[in-house]
Structures are given as C-alpha cells and as structure tokens.
CSV table of C-alpha atoms in Angstrom, one decimal:
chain,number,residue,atom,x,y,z
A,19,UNK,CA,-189.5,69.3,-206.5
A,20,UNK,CA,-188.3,71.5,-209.1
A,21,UNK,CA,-188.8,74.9,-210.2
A,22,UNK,CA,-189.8,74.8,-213.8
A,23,UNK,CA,-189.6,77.9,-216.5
A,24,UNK,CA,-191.6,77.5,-219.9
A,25,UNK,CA,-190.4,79.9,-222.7
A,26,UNK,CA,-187.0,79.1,-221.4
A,27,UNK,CA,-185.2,79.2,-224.6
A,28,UNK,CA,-186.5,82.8,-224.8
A,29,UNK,CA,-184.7,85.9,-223.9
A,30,UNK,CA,-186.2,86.8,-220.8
A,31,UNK,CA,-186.2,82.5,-219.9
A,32,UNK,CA,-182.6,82.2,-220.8
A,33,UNK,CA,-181.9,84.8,-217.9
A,34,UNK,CA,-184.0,83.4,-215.3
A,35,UNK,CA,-182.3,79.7,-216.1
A,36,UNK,CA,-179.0,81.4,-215.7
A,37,UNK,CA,-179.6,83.2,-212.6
A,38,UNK,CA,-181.5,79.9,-210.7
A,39,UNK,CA,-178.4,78.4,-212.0
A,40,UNK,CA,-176.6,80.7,-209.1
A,41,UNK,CA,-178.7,79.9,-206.6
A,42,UNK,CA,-179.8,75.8,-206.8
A,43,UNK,CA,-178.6,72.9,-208.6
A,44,UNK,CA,-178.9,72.3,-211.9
A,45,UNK,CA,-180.9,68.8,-211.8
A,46,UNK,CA,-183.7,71.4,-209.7
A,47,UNK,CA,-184.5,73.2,-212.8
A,48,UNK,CA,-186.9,72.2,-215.7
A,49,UNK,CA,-186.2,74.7,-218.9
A,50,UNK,CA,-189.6,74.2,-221.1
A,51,UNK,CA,-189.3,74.7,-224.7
A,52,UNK,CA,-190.5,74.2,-228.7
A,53,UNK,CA,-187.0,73.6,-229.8
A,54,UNK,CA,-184.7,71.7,-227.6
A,55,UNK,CA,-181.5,72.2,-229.7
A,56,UNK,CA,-181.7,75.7,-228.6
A,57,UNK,CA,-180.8,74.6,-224.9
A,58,UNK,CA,-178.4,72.2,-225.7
A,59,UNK,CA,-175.8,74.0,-223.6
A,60,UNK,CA,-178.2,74.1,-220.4
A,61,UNK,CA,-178.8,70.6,-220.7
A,62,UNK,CA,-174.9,70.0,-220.6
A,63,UNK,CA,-175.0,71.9,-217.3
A,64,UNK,CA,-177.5,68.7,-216.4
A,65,UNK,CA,-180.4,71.3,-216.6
A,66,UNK,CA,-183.5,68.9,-217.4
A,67,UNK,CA,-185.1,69.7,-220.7
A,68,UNK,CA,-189.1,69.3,-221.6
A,69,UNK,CA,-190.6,70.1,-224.7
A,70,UNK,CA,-194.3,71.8,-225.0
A,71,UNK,CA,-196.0,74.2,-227.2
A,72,UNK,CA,-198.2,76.8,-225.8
A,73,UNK,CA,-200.0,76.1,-228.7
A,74,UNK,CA,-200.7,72.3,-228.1
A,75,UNK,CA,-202.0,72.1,-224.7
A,76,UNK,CA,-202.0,68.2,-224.1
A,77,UNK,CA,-197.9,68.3,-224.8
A,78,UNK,CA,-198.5,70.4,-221.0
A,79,UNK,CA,-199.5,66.7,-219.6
A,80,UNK,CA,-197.7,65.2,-216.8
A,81,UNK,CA,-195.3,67.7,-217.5
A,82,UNK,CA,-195.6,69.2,-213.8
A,83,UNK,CA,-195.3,67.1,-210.3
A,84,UNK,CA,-196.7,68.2,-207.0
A,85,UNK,CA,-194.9,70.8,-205.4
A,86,UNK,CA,-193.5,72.2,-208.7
A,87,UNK,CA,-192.6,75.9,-208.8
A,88,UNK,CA,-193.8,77.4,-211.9
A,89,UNK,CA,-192.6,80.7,-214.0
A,90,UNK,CA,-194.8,80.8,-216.7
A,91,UNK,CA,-193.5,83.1,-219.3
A,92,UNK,CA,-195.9,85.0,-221.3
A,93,UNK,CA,-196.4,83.9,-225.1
A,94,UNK,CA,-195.7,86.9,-227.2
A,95,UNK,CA,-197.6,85.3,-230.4
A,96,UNK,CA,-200.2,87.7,-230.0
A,97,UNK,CA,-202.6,86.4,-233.0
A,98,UNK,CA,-202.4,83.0,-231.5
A,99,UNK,CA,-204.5,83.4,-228.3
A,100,UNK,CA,-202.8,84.0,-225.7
A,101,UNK,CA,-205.5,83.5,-223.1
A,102,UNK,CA,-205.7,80.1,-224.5
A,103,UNK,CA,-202.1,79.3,-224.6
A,104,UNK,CA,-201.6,80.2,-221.3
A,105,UNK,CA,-204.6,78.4,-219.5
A,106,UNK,CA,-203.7,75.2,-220.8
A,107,UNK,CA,-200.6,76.0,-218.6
A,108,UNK,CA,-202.4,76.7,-216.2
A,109,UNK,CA,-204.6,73.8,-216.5
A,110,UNK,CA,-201.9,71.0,-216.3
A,111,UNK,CA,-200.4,73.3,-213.4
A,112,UNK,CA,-203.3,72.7,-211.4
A,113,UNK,CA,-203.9,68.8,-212.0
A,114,UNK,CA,-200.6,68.6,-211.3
A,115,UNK,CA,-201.2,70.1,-207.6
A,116,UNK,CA,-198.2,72.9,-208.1
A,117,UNK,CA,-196.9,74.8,-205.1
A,118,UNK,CA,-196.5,77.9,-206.7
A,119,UNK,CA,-197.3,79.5,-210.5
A,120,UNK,CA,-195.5,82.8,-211.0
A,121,UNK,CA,-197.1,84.9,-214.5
A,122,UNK,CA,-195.1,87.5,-216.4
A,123,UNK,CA,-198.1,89.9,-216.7
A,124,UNK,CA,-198.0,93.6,-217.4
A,125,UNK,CA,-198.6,96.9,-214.8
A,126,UNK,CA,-202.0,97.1,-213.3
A,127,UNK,CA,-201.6,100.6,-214.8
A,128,UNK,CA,-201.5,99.5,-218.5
A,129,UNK,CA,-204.8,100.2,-220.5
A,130,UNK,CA,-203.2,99.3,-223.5
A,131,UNK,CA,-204.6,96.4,-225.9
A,132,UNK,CA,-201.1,94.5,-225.1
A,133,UNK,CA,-202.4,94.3,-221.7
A,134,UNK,CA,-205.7,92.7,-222.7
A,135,UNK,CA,-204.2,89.4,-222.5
A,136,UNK,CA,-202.5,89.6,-219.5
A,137,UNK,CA,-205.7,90.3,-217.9
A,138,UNK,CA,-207.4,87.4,-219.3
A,139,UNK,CA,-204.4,85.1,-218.0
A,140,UNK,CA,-204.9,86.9,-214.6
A,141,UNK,CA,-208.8,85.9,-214.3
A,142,UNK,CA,-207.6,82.5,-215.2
A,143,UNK,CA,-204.6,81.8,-213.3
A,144,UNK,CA,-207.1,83.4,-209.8
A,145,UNK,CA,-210.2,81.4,-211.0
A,146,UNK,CA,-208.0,77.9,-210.9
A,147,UNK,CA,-206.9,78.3,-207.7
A,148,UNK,CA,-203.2,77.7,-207.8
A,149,UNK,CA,-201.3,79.4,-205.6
A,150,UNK,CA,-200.0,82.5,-208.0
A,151,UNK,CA,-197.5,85.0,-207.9
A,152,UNK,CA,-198.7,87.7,-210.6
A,153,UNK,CA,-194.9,89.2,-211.9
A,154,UNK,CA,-196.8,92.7,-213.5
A,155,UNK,CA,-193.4,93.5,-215.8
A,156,UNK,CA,-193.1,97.0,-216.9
A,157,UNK,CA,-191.6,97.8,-220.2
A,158,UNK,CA,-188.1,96.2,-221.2
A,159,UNK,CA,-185.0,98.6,-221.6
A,160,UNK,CA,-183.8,96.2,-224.5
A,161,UNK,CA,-187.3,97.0,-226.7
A,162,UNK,CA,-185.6,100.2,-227.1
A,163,UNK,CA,-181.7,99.3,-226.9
A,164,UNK,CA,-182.0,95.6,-229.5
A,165,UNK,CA,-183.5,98.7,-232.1
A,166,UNK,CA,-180.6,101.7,-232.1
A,167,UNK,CA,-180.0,100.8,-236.0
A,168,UNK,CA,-182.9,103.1,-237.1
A,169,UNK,CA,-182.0,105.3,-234.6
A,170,UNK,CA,-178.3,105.9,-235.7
A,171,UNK,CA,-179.0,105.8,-239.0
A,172,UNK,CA,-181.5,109.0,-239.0
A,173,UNK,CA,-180.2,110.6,-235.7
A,174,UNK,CA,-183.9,110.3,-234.4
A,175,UNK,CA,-186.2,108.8,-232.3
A,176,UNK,CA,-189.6,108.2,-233.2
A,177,UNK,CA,-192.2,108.0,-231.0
A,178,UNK,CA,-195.7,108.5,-230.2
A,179,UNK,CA,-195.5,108.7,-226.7
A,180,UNK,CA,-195.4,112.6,-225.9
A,181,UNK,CA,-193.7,113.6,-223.1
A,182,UNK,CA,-194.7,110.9,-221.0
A,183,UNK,CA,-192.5,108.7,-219.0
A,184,UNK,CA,-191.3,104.8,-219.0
A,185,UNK,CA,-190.6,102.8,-215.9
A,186,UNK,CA,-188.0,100.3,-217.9
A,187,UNK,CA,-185.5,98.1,-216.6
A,188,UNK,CA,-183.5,95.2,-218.0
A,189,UNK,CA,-184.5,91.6,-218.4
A,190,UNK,CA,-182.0,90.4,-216.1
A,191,UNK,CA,-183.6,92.9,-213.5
A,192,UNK,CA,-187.2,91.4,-214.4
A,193,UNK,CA,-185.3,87.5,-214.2
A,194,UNK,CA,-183.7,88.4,-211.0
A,195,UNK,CA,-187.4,89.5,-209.7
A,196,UNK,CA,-188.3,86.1,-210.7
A,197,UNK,CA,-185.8,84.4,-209.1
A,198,UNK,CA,-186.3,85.8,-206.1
A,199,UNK,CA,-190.3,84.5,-206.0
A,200,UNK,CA,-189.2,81.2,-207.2
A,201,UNK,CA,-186.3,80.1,-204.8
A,202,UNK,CA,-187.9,82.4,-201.8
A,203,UNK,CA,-190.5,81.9,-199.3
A,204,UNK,CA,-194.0,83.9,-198.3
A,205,UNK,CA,-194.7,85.1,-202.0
A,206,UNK,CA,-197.9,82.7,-202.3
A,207,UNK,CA,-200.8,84.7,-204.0
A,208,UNK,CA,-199.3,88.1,-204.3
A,209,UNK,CA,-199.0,90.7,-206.9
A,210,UNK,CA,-195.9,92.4,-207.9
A,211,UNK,CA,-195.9,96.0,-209.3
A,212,UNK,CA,-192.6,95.9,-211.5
A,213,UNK,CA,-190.8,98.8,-213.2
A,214,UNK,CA,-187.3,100.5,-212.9
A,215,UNK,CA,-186.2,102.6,-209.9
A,216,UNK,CA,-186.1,105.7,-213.0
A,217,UNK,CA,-188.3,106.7,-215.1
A,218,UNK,CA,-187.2,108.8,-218.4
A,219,UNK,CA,-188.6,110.2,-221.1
A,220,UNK,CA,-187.8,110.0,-224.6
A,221,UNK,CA,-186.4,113.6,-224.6
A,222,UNK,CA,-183.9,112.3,-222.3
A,223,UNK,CA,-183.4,109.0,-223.9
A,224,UNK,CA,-182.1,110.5,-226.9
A,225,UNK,CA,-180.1,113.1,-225.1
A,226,UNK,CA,-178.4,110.6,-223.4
A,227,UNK,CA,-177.5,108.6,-227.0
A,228,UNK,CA,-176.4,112.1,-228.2
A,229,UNK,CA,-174.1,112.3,-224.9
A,230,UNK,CA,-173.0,108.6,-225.3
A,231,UNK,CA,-172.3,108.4,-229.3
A,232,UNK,CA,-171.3,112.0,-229.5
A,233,UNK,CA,-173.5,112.8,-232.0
A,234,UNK,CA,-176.8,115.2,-232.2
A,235,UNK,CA,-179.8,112.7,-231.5
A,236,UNK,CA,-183.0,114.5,-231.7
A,237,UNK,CA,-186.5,113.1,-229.9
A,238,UNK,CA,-189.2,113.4,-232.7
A,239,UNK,CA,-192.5,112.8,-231.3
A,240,UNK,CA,-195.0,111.7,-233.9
A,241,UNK,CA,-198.8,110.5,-233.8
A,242,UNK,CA,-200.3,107.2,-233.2
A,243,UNK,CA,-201.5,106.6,-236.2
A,244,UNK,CA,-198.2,107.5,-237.7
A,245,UNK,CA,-196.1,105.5,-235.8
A,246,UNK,CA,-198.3,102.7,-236.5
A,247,UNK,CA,-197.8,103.5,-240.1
A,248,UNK,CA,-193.6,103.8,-239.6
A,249,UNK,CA,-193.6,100.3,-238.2
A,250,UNK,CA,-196.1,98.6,-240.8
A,251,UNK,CA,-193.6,100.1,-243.5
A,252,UNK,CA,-190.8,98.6,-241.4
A,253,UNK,CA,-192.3,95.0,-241.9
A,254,UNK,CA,-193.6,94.3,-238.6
A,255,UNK,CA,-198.0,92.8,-239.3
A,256,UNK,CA,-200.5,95.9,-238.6
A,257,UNK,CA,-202.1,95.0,-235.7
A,258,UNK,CA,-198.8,94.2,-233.8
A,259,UNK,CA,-197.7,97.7,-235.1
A,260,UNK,CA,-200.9,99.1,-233.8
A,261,UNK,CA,-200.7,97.1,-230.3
A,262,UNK,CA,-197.1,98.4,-230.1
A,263,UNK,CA,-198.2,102.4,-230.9
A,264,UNK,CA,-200.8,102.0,-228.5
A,265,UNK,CA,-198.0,101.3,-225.8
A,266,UNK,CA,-196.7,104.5,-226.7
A,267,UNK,CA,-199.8,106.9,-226.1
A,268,UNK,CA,-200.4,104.4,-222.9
A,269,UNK,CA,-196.9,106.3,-221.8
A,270,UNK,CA,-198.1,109.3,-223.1
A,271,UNK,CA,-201.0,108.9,-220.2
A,272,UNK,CA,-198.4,108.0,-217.6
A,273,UNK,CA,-199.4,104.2,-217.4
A,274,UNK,CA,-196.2,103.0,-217.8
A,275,UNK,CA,-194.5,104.5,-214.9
A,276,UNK,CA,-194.3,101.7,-211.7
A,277,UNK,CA,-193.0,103.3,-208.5
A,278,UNK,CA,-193.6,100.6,-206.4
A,279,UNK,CA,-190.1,99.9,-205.7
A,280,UNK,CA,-190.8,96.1,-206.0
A,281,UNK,CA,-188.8,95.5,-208.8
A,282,UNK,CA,-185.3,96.6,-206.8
A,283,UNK,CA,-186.8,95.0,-203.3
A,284,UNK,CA,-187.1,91.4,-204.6
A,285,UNK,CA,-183.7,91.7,-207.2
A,286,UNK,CA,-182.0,92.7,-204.2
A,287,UNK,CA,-179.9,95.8,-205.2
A,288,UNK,CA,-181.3,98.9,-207.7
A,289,UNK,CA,-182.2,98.5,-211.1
A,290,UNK,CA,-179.8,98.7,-214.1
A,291,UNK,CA,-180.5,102.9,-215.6
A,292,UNK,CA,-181.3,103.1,-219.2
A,293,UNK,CA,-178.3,105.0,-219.7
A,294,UNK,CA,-176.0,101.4,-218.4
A,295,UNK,CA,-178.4,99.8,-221.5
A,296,UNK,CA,-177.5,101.8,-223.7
A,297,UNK,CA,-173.7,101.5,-223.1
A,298,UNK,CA,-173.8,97.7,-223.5
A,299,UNK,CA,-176.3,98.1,-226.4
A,300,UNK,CA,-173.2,100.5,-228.2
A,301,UNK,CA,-170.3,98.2,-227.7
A,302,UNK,CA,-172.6,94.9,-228.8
C-alpha cells in the first residue's frame, strides 16, 4: 500500500510530501510528477518517484495498486481541460481498485468560473465510484502574501472584492488537512468544507501591512472589469485575469467565507492568521 500525491513537485504537493514524511515512512509515499529532477531531494529520502502528465492520460497506467491512497491535486492549467486532466486520474484510480481518492476542490459556496472545474471533477470522481474524500480548499493566504511587490511599491491594494470577506489559510494548513484524510481512518466518501478559523477583509489586510511595515497601506477597492484590466496589463492571459477578478466579486458576495471549522478539526490545532503570513511573507 502506499499513499500516492500527484502534482507533488508543486507547492501545495511539496507540503503534503513533507508532512506524510512526519507521519509514515518514506518507501509508503509515491510523489507523482512532470519533472522528476525537481524531487531529486525526496527521492534521496527513498521517497518513490513516478512520472505522469495530467495531460497524457495513458502515462496514469499501472501507476496505482489496489489499496492505494490517492491525493489528487488539482491541475491549475486552466486552458488545458481540467475535467479531462483529472478524469484520466480518476480513471486509472479506479482500474486500479484504490482504497481512497482525496480531490483538492474549491468551497461548495464558490459560484465563481474557477469553481466550474472543480465541479466537473466532483461529478466525475462520484460517478466512478471510488471511494472519495472531496478536500473543498478555500482561498490560499500565499495568493496574496507570494504578491506584496506591487503592493509595497504603490502602498495599495487593489481589489475588486468590496467589503467582503476571505476564509484563507496557508498551504501547510490545507497539506496538514490532507494528511490527516490520507493517514487516518473513517474519511471514506465525505466532503470537507475548508477555510481558515478568520475571515478578513481587505480593509484589514492592508491595515495590518501598514501595522507590520510601518508604513500607510491603503485598501483601494476597484471594479471587476478593472481589475481584470490591472492584471491583463500585468502580463498574466485575459481569461485567467478574468477567472481571477471574478474570485474577487465571488468575495464580494460572501462565498468565500468557510466556517465549518473542518479545516482546524482535521490539522489538529487552529489555522495559521493572515497576519503570521504576512510576517514570514516580510522577512522572505
């Protein structure tokens, strides 16, 4: 038996690897990935090391043994397919006769196009029958706190999310969720609701950068369509800059706020506060 993680070179996967790491041996964990050069060091720590592509299905083959635990880690090429990309997964999961197949989906909440694919993944993974876990992640502290350059450079943040509020932890809190579903017992076709034990809001997101950096940080809230606009300019492809201002008006609506308190049950102790993010995020 092993538990296996695809996407594991990624930077949610590399955090799930290290925190099974903690809790079974090494030769129990199969890290899945494109480029194998970028796990070298887990495979040093006798981590065993497959290589698929999401986008090439039949590499998926033979890849998975009965009894297997599976994370499956959502793609984030979003003009690839993701439905597709993920029920191949799926697929070889099932011929193989898995125990368990844990997804990285998004809140139930979420009416957002970025959640139209998690959906589709969700239809899948019930209609196949595996045994699933669905992992519904909120929103990541570190898609704010990897992005501060802008931030400090205008004293602003720009958003298009109003004065609605975000659910966000870190991605260790999300792996430790993870972990917990993998290595545990009872979790078999369940659904997780998974957020941060605080919500904020961008008001007090940047008043806490002013507090932290001593400087006068101001919240500018700004439109969808201008915000989609901001990031275009920025370089990042129009639809994903339209997909990612849409998140924003989804918090605007409240749909990004999970107060389940499943993400802090399963990790086993509260979730990391925005303002701990931002610390690290300011020394890095």
């Amino acid at each position: 038996m092993s538990i296996v993680v695809t996407g594991a070179s990624g930077k949610l996967g590399r955090h799930v690897v290290e925190q099974l790491l903690e809790k079974v041996p090494a030769e129990q964990v199969t890290a899945v990935v494109r480029s194998p050069e970028k796990v070298a060091d887990l495979a040093e720590r006798g981590v065993r090391i497959a290589v698929a592509d999401y986008n090439a299905p039949e590499t998926f083959d033979g890849l998975f043994a009965a009894g297997d635990k599976v994370l499956l880690i959502s793609g984030n090429e979003f003009d690839k397919g993701r439905v597709r990309q993920h029920t191949g997964v799926i697929d070889a999961a099932k011929a193989a006769g898995v125990a368990l197949l844990a997804y990285t989906s998004a809140p139930g909440t979420l009416k957002a196009a970025l959640a139209d694919d998690h959906r589709g993944t969700e239809r899948a993974l019930l209609g196949s029958g595996v045994p699933y876990v669905l992992l519904r992640n909120g929103w990541y502290h570190e898609n704010y706190t990897e992005n501060l350059a802008p931030v400090l450079e205008h004293d602003t943040v720009l958003a298009a999310a109003g004065e609605g509020r975000v659910s966000s932890a870190s991605r260790a809190d999300y792996a430790a969720a993870a972990v917990a579903v993998l290595t545990g017992e009872g979790h078999e076709n369940t659904t997780y609701e998974l957020g941060g034990d605080e919500a904020w809001s961008f008001a007090e997101y940047a008043a806490e950068l002013s507090r932290q950096t001593g400087r006068d940080i101001a919240y500018n809230p700004v439109t969808t369509e201008a915000l989609t606009g901001i990031l275009a300019g920025a370089g990042i492809p129009e639809p994903v800059a339209a997909v990612l201002a849409g998140v924003d008006a989804s918090i605007a609506e409240g749909e990004l706020v999970v107060d389940s308190g499943d993400l802090s049950r399963l990790a086993g102790r509260p979730t990391t506060p925005i303002g701990e993010a931002i610390a690290v995020a300011l020394k890095g």
